[in-house]
Amino acid sequence: MLTLDSHPSGRHFLQIPGPTNVPDRVLRAIDNVTIDHRGPEFAVLGKAVLAGMKKVFKTQADVVIYPASGTGAWEAALVNTLSPGDLVLMAETGHFASLWKKMANKLGLKVEFLPGDWRHGADPAQIEVRLADDKEHQIKAVCVVHNETSTGVTSPIGQIRQAIDRSGHSALFMVDTISSLASIDYRHDEWGVDVTVAGSQKGLMLPPGLSFNAISAKARAASKTAALPRSYWDWEEMLAVNPTGYFPYTPATNLLYGLHEALAMLFEEGLDNVFARHHRHGEATRRAVRAWGLEILCLNPAEYSSVLTAVVVPDGHSADAFRKIVLERFNMSLGQGLSKVSGKIFRIGHLGDFNDLMLCGTLAGVEMGLGLAGIPHRNGGVQAAMDYLAKPPDAMSSPS
Ligand SMILES: *Cc1c(COP(=O)(O)O)cnc(C)c1O
């Protein structure tokens, strides 16, 4: 810790929805000597992480890895597939969808932004109607954020694919899975996604610094004629050398060691078990929030996020003052409300390398903080979560 004048004992609770807690195994893997990225040893690592990421994306198609935060992979998705002035349909699910839209505008794309209230996911029916209306196929891409990290709402990607198919439209389908990949079930091939965007520091349990594109054959074909300028992000440069395990420029070697270890951990646990664990922690958290008598920002239970829960603070109270108390008293970071919901909500991250007792500690910190901040609530949230978590495993799958 660099800035605190006294060292807080015990472990910091990093319960923001990314970066997430980095497991010791991953930290130790990163702490290896940096090798020659053009030597024989590197090729083994390069091939292994690319193959592992295909399993996580559930794709047979191409995957590229950038030394960049998720924002870089957003840009790569757009500049590799589109041309200046192209029309793109995006869905306003929250802050991250709004940032992706802003980027598209900056790059010279026209964006039609389907308005949202930040409490629901992208609506397949609304997308279908708009696409069916676009007889000339002016819309070149549909872009959706799978898990909107600013609100705790998950959009139904498989249903949106079906809606696009029903409309008979040829637009590319691009999905941001930066906060859902490796935490919530995701199927690049089965859902016919053309470009999937992901990042390292959320479900993949790594530090920030890596991001990903999974690329369908249709997206790769589109890239041959797409005219937006690109150089660093150019898929072809990557795909030309990746099959040999190498990269066109210096890769983030030590983060790739970490990725190799994180993939091993995910496959040891089993992806389905990882998804079930996140689902269960989401449910336990929501039971706590209801017991406190507070409101969950997400209004549609079918769209509850398994990776974070955004909690609305009653009018006249500051979510940020509450978060400050929790940080100072209990050494726990909670997510802040971003832009439109700044100060009005706080976000509990329950993703990544996380277990039942870490969740109980997290919720205990929230419950004590609510009391200290004078936010009207009932006690008993932690108890409600514990009652759920302590159920025998076979009683677990029943819906709340
Ligand atoms: C975190 C996040 C981003 C931004 O990624 P960076 O790594 O901060 O560039 C974009 N979209 C979603 C859904 C996110 O959760």
XYZ file of C-alpha atoms and ligand atoms in Angstrom:
415
model
C 0.000 0.000 0.000
C 1.495 3.281 -1.082
C -0.600 6.072 0.295
C -1.982 5.065 3.673
C -0.018 6.325 6.653
C -0.905 3.298 8.746
C -1.021 -0.210 7.382
C -4.475 -1.737 7.743
C -4.061 -5.275 9.020
C -5.598 -8.189 7.173
C -6.570 -8.306 3.557
C -8.228 -5.477 1.679
C -11.704 -6.410 0.424
C -11.698 -5.410 -3.236
C -15.426 -5.755 -3.865
C -15.705 -3.485 -6.858
C -16.879 -5.180 -10.060
C -13.393 -5.142 -11.518
C -10.518 -5.233 -11.107
C -11.325 -8.256 -8.987
C -9.317 -10.159 -6.384
C -6.300 -11.689 -8.109
C -5.662 -15.187 -6.730
C -2.235 -15.959 -5.269
C -1.695 -18.638 -7.885
C -2.054 -16.040 -10.629
C 0.193 -13.527 -8.857
C 2.896 -16.176 -8.472
C 2.629 -17.131 -12.121
C 3.094 -13.493 -13.148
C 6.180 -13.354 -10.926
C 8.334 -15.344 -13.345
C 11.275 -14.147 -15.386
C 10.315 -12.401 -18.596
C 11.440 -14.510 -21.537
C 12.342 -13.853 -25.162
C 8.994 -13.360 -26.879
C 10.541 -14.677 -30.113
C 12.127 -17.734 -28.506
C 10.828 -21.335 -28.523
C 9.522 -21.252 -24.933
C 7.222 -18.336 -25.705
C 5.506 -20.145 -28.571
C 4.280 -22.833 -26.164
C 2.752 -20.195 -23.893
C 1.245 -18.227 -26.778
C -0.445 -21.262 -28.290
C -1.740 -22.450 -24.901
C -3.392 -19.167 -23.923
C -4.972 -18.669 -27.344
C -6.405 -22.218 -27.238
C -7.611 -21.713 -23.660
C -9.364 -18.459 -24.506
C -11.231 -20.163 -27.357
C -12.673 -22.587 -24.803
C -13.761 -19.717 -22.570
C -15.399 -17.866 -25.479
C -16.895 -21.207 -26.612
C -15.633 -20.668 -30.128
C -13.679 -22.453 -32.838
C -13.057 -19.105 -34.498
C -10.134 -16.705 -34.194
C -9.220 -15.025 -30.927
C -6.731 -12.194 -30.538
C -5.121 -10.900 -27.349
C -4.108 -7.253 -27.003
C -1.838 -5.695 -24.393
C -4.546 -3.146 -23.566
C -7.448 -2.543 -21.225
C -10.925 -3.492 -22.406
C -11.358 -0.125 -24.092
C -8.684 -1.091 -26.620
C -10.580 -4.227 -27.593
C -13.761 -2.138 -28.016
C -11.871 0.017 -30.508
C -10.423 -3.024 -32.268
C -13.924 -4.465 -32.770
C -15.137 -1.282 -34.458
C -12.118 -0.296 -36.562
C -11.570 -3.768 -37.990
C -15.127 -4.211 -39.259
C -16.602 -0.811 -40.160
C -16.085 2.138 -42.481
C -16.397 5.895 -41.886
C -20.049 6.979 -41.763
C -21.414 3.463 -41.202
C -24.566 3.289 -39.108
C -24.368 1.255 -35.911
C -27.275 0.292 -33.624
C -26.387 0.331 -29.933
C -28.497 -0.168 -26.810
C -28.277 2.274 -23.903
C -28.000 -0.116 -20.976
C -25.860 2.198 -18.830
C -22.498 3.910 -18.484
C -20.387 1.371 -20.370
C -22.783 1.188 -23.311
C -22.672 5.009 -23.369
C -18.860 5.023 -23.442
C -18.761 2.523 -26.315
C -21.243 4.721 -28.186
C -19.114 7.808 -27.553
C -16.096 5.958 -28.935
C -18.020 4.934 -32.064
C -18.960 8.566 -32.657
C -15.355 9.693 -32.179
C -14.233 7.135 -34.755
C -16.562 8.649 -37.344
C -19.438 6.174 -37.136
C -23.099 7.170 -36.977
C -24.790 5.686 -33.960
C -28.442 5.110 -33.330
C -28.722 4.671 -29.574
C -31.829 2.768 -28.458
C -32.763 4.619 -25.258
C -32.811 2.769 -21.950
C -33.585 3.624 -18.322
C -30.411 2.041 -16.859
C -32.613 -0.466 -15.020
C -33.275 -2.925 -17.847
C -31.203 -4.813 -20.388
C -31.217 -4.434 -24.156
C -34.650 -5.393 -25.512
C -34.626 -8.067 -28.268
C -38.087 -6.998 -29.506
C -37.016 -3.359 -29.880
C -33.913 -4.426 -31.825
C -35.983 -6.721 -34.048
C -38.471 -3.975 -34.928
C -35.707 -1.504 -35.780
C -33.829 -4.002 -37.936
C -36.978 -5.169 -39.735
C -37.637 -1.517 -40.536
C -34.188 -1.095 -42.083
C -35.065 -2.546 -45.479
C -31.906 -1.273 -47.188
C -29.635 -2.720 -44.499
C -28.117 0.648 -43.632
C -27.301 -0.652 -40.174
C -23.915 -2.356 -40.339
C -23.618 -3.584 -36.760
C -25.630 -4.157 -33.606
C -23.573 -3.601 -30.435
C -24.713 -4.766 -27.000
C -23.068 -4.911 -23.576
C -23.709 -8.383 -22.129
C -23.290 -7.447 -18.472
C -23.718 -3.710 -17.876
C -21.272 -3.221 -15.027
C -22.625 0.204 -14.094
C -26.097 -1.126 -13.294
C -25.882 -4.859 -12.593
C -28.137 -5.784 -15.513
C -27.413 -8.679 -17.904
C -28.848 -8.595 -21.425
C -30.141 -11.759 -23.158
C -27.574 -12.247 -25.918
C -29.026 -15.530 -27.254
C -32.473 -13.900 -27.563
C -31.022 -10.871 -29.309
C -29.375 -13.210 -31.828
C -32.777 -14.807 -32.490
C -34.323 -11.354 -32.898
C -31.668 -10.389 -35.457
C -32.289 -13.659 -37.328
C -36.066 -13.136 -37.362
C -35.586 -9.686 -38.871
C -33.555 -11.239 -41.688
C -30.958 -8.496 -41.262
C -27.301 -8.892 -42.238
C -25.771 -6.581 -39.603
C -22.781 -7.784 -37.644
C -23.457 -8.569 -33.980
C -20.863 -7.321 -31.477
C -20.990 -8.004 -27.762
C -19.015 -6.539 -24.855
C -18.382 -9.327 -22.319
C -15.710 -7.430 -20.390
C -17.420 -8.075 -17.050
C -19.249 -11.311 -17.882
C -16.759 -13.615 -19.598
C -15.753 -16.476 -17.299
C -18.452 -15.507 -14.770
C -21.733 -15.777 -16.697
C -22.413 -18.368 -19.400
C -21.411 -17.049 -22.808
C -21.370 -18.767 -26.229
C -19.681 -16.894 -29.058
C -20.362 -19.542 -31.739
C -23.767 -20.801 -30.639
C -25.140 -17.266 -30.315
C -23.726 -16.256 -33.677
C -21.772 -13.334 -32.292
C -19.408 -11.740 -34.804
C -17.078 -9.914 -32.456
C -16.896 -10.554 -28.729
C -14.921 -8.071 -26.643
C -13.407 -9.089 -23.290
C -10.917 -7.876 -20.690
C -8.580 -9.487 -18.175
C -9.403 -7.836 -14.860
C -12.906 -9.073 -14.115
C -14.055 -12.693 -14.436
C -10.645 -13.777 -15.690
C -9.129 -12.849 -12.299
C -6.075 -11.088 -13.753
C -4.738 -7.607 -13.207
C -5.803 -5.042 -15.818
C -3.796 -4.964 -19.020
C -5.057 -7.631 -21.417
C -8.081 -7.574 -23.677
C -9.552 -9.831 -26.312
C -11.562 -10.096 -29.501
C -13.213 -13.322 -30.612
C -13.827 -12.970 -34.344
C -16.366 -14.842 -36.498
C -15.628 -15.738 -40.131
C -18.218 -13.122 -41.136
C -16.445 -10.421 -39.109
C -13.095 -11.389 -40.574
C -14.553 -11.204 -44.076
C -15.973 -7.750 -43.245
C -12.524 -6.635 -42.147
C -11.187 -7.127 -45.679
C -13.271 -4.199 -46.944
C -13.707 -2.153 -43.758
C -12.138 1.258 -44.324
C -11.692 2.760 -40.845
C -7.969 3.445 -40.358
C -6.227 0.945 -38.108
C -2.704 -0.190 -37.448
C -2.024 -1.331 -33.880
C -5.463 -2.955 -33.685
C -5.293 -4.653 -37.090
C -6.487 -8.261 -36.740
C -4.595 -9.435 -39.814
C -1.205 -8.596 -38.314
C -2.084 -10.677 -35.254
C -3.741 -13.552 -37.065
C -0.827 -13.890 -39.461
C 1.558 -14.909 -36.662
C -0.669 -16.194 -33.840
C -0.897 -19.759 -35.221
C 2.836 -20.141 -34.516
C 2.288 -18.874 -30.944
C 3.884 -15.482 -31.580
C 2.682 -11.885 -31.682
C 3.460 -9.085 -34.188
C 4.805 -6.835 -31.410
C 6.006 -7.376 -27.858
C 3.210 -9.116 -25.953
C 2.510 -8.602 -22.235
C 4.490 -11.743 -21.432
C 4.027 -11.764 -17.667
C 0.301 -11.144 -17.888
C 0.148 -14.091 -20.294
C 1.778 -16.259 -17.595
C -1.035 -15.090 -15.345
C -3.644 -15.831 -17.996
C -2.243 -19.353 -18.405
C -2.679 -19.946 -14.676
C -6.140 -18.325 -14.519
C -7.314 -20.552 -17.387
C -5.986 -23.607 -15.531
C -7.961 -22.571 -12.440
C -11.161 -22.010 -14.435
C -10.893 -25.406 -16.140
C -10.049 -27.168 -12.852
C -13.222 -25.775 -11.295
C -15.165 -26.291 -14.523
C -16.812 -23.384 -16.327
C -20.321 -24.551 -15.426
C -19.366 -24.660 -11.753
C -17.845 -21.198 -12.041
C -21.118 -19.880 -13.508
C -23.178 -21.634 -10.807
C -20.974 -20.169 -8.077
C -21.492 -16.651 -9.415
C -25.228 -17.230 -9.761
C -25.444 -18.404 -6.166
C -23.500 -15.442 -4.807
C -25.715 -13.072 -6.777
C -28.812 -14.654 -5.252
C -27.377 -14.547 -1.720
C -26.507 -10.873 -2.162
C -29.990 -9.983 -3.382
C -31.513 -11.762 -0.393
C -29.363 -9.571 1.840
C -30.430 -6.404 0.007
C -34.117 -7.322 0.330
C -33.692 -8.080 4.020
C -32.134 -4.628 4.473
C -35.261 -3.224 2.827
C -33.213 -1.559 0.101
C -33.903 -1.498 -3.617
C -31.980 -3.388 -6.293
C -31.328 -1.140 -9.315
C -32.097 -3.916 -11.840
C -35.882 -4.118 -12.221
C -36.233 -7.355 -14.181
C -35.392 -10.509 -12.191
C -34.602 -12.344 -15.446
C -31.802 -9.822 -15.997
C -30.209 -9.848 -12.529
C -26.442 -9.897 -12.852
C -24.511 -12.757 -11.287
C -21.360 -10.658 -11.037
C -22.491 -7.539 -9.232
C -25.492 -6.047 -7.472
C -26.229 -2.316 -7.683
C -28.113 -1.076 -4.617
C -30.190 2.120 -4.603
C -29.670 4.346 -1.575
C -32.846 6.107 -0.295
C -33.354 9.742 -1.367
C -31.515 12.247 0.766
C -28.630 9.864 1.476
C -25.265 9.670 -0.253
C -23.993 6.352 -1.533
C -20.516 7.874 -1.745
C -20.480 8.997 1.895
C -21.499 5.444 2.798
C -18.735 3.933 0.638
C -16.180 6.234 2.256
C -17.175 4.990 5.703
C -16.940 1.370 4.583
C -13.468 1.968 3.158
C -12.157 3.829 6.188
C -13.693 1.604 8.848
C -13.551 -1.819 7.217
C -10.901 -1.549 4.505
C -13.370 -2.558 1.809
C -13.797 -0.967 -1.620
C -17.316 -0.982 -3.073
C -18.173 0.218 -6.581
C -19.385 3.786 -6.999
C -22.362 4.948 -9.008
C -21.170 6.127 -12.440
C -22.416 9.256 -14.254
C -26.249 9.272 -14.204
C -26.479 7.264 -10.980
C -23.485 8.874 -9.242
C -24.056 9.112 -5.483
C -27.390 7.318 -5.784
C -26.220 3.727 -5.859
C -23.349 1.563 -4.719
C -22.245 -1.652 -6.370
C -21.253 -4.870 -4.641
C -18.903 -6.926 -6.812
C -19.247 -10.689 -6.263
C -17.184 -12.029 -9.115
C -13.837 -13.597 -9.819
C -11.834 -15.422 -7.165
C -14.525 -15.377 -4.490
C -16.224 -17.709 -2.005
C -19.015 -17.916 0.548
C -17.095 -16.516 3.490
C -15.673 -13.653 1.431
C -19.273 -12.827 0.509
C -20.352 -12.980 4.173
C -17.511 -10.615 5.096
C -18.456 -8.294 2.261
C -22.118 -8.197 3.257
C -21.200 -7.719 6.942
C -19.135 -4.676 5.933
C -22.082 -3.306 3.973
C -24.531 -3.901 6.819
C -22.287 -2.253 9.421
C -21.597 0.616 7.024
C -25.319 1.225 6.462
C -25.717 1.642 10.218
C -22.724 3.957 10.556
C -23.839 6.073 7.580
C -27.335 6.447 9.047
C -28.979 4.930 5.982
C -32.449 3.677 6.907
C -32.481 -0.118 6.719
C -33.324 -3.242 8.662
C -30.625 -5.500 10.021
C -30.531 -9.153 9.078
C -29.186 -9.001 5.534
C -26.102 -11.023 6.374
C -28.312 -13.567 8.151
C -30.557 -13.882 5.105
C -27.517 -14.506 2.913
C -26.122 -17.053 5.373
C -29.442 -18.894 5.542
C -29.310 -19.260 1.778
C -25.621 -20.138 1.547
C -25.928 -22.788 4.276
C -28.682 -24.721 2.517
C -27.729 -28.240 1.436
C -26.345 -28.218 -2.127
C -29.412 -29.901 -3.679
C -31.740 -27.184 -2.340
C -29.574 -24.561 -4.004
C -30.796 -24.669 -7.557
C -34.429 -23.877 -6.686
C -35.318 -20.336 -7.722
C -35.853 -17.722 -5.028
C -14.718 -2.507 -17.218
C -15.595 -2.409 -18.410
C -15.216 -1.716 -19.556
C -13.966 -0.890 -19.635
O -12.842 -1.681 -19.670
P -11.398 -1.065 -19.327
O -10.605 -2.302 -19.060
O -11.593 -0.178 -18.154
O -10.920 -0.333 -20.525
C -16.063 -1.751 -20.644
N -17.225 -2.432 -20.619
C -17.626 -3.095 -19.522
C -18.926 -3.824 -19.545
C -16.833 -3.104 -18.394
O -17.245 -3.752 -17.295
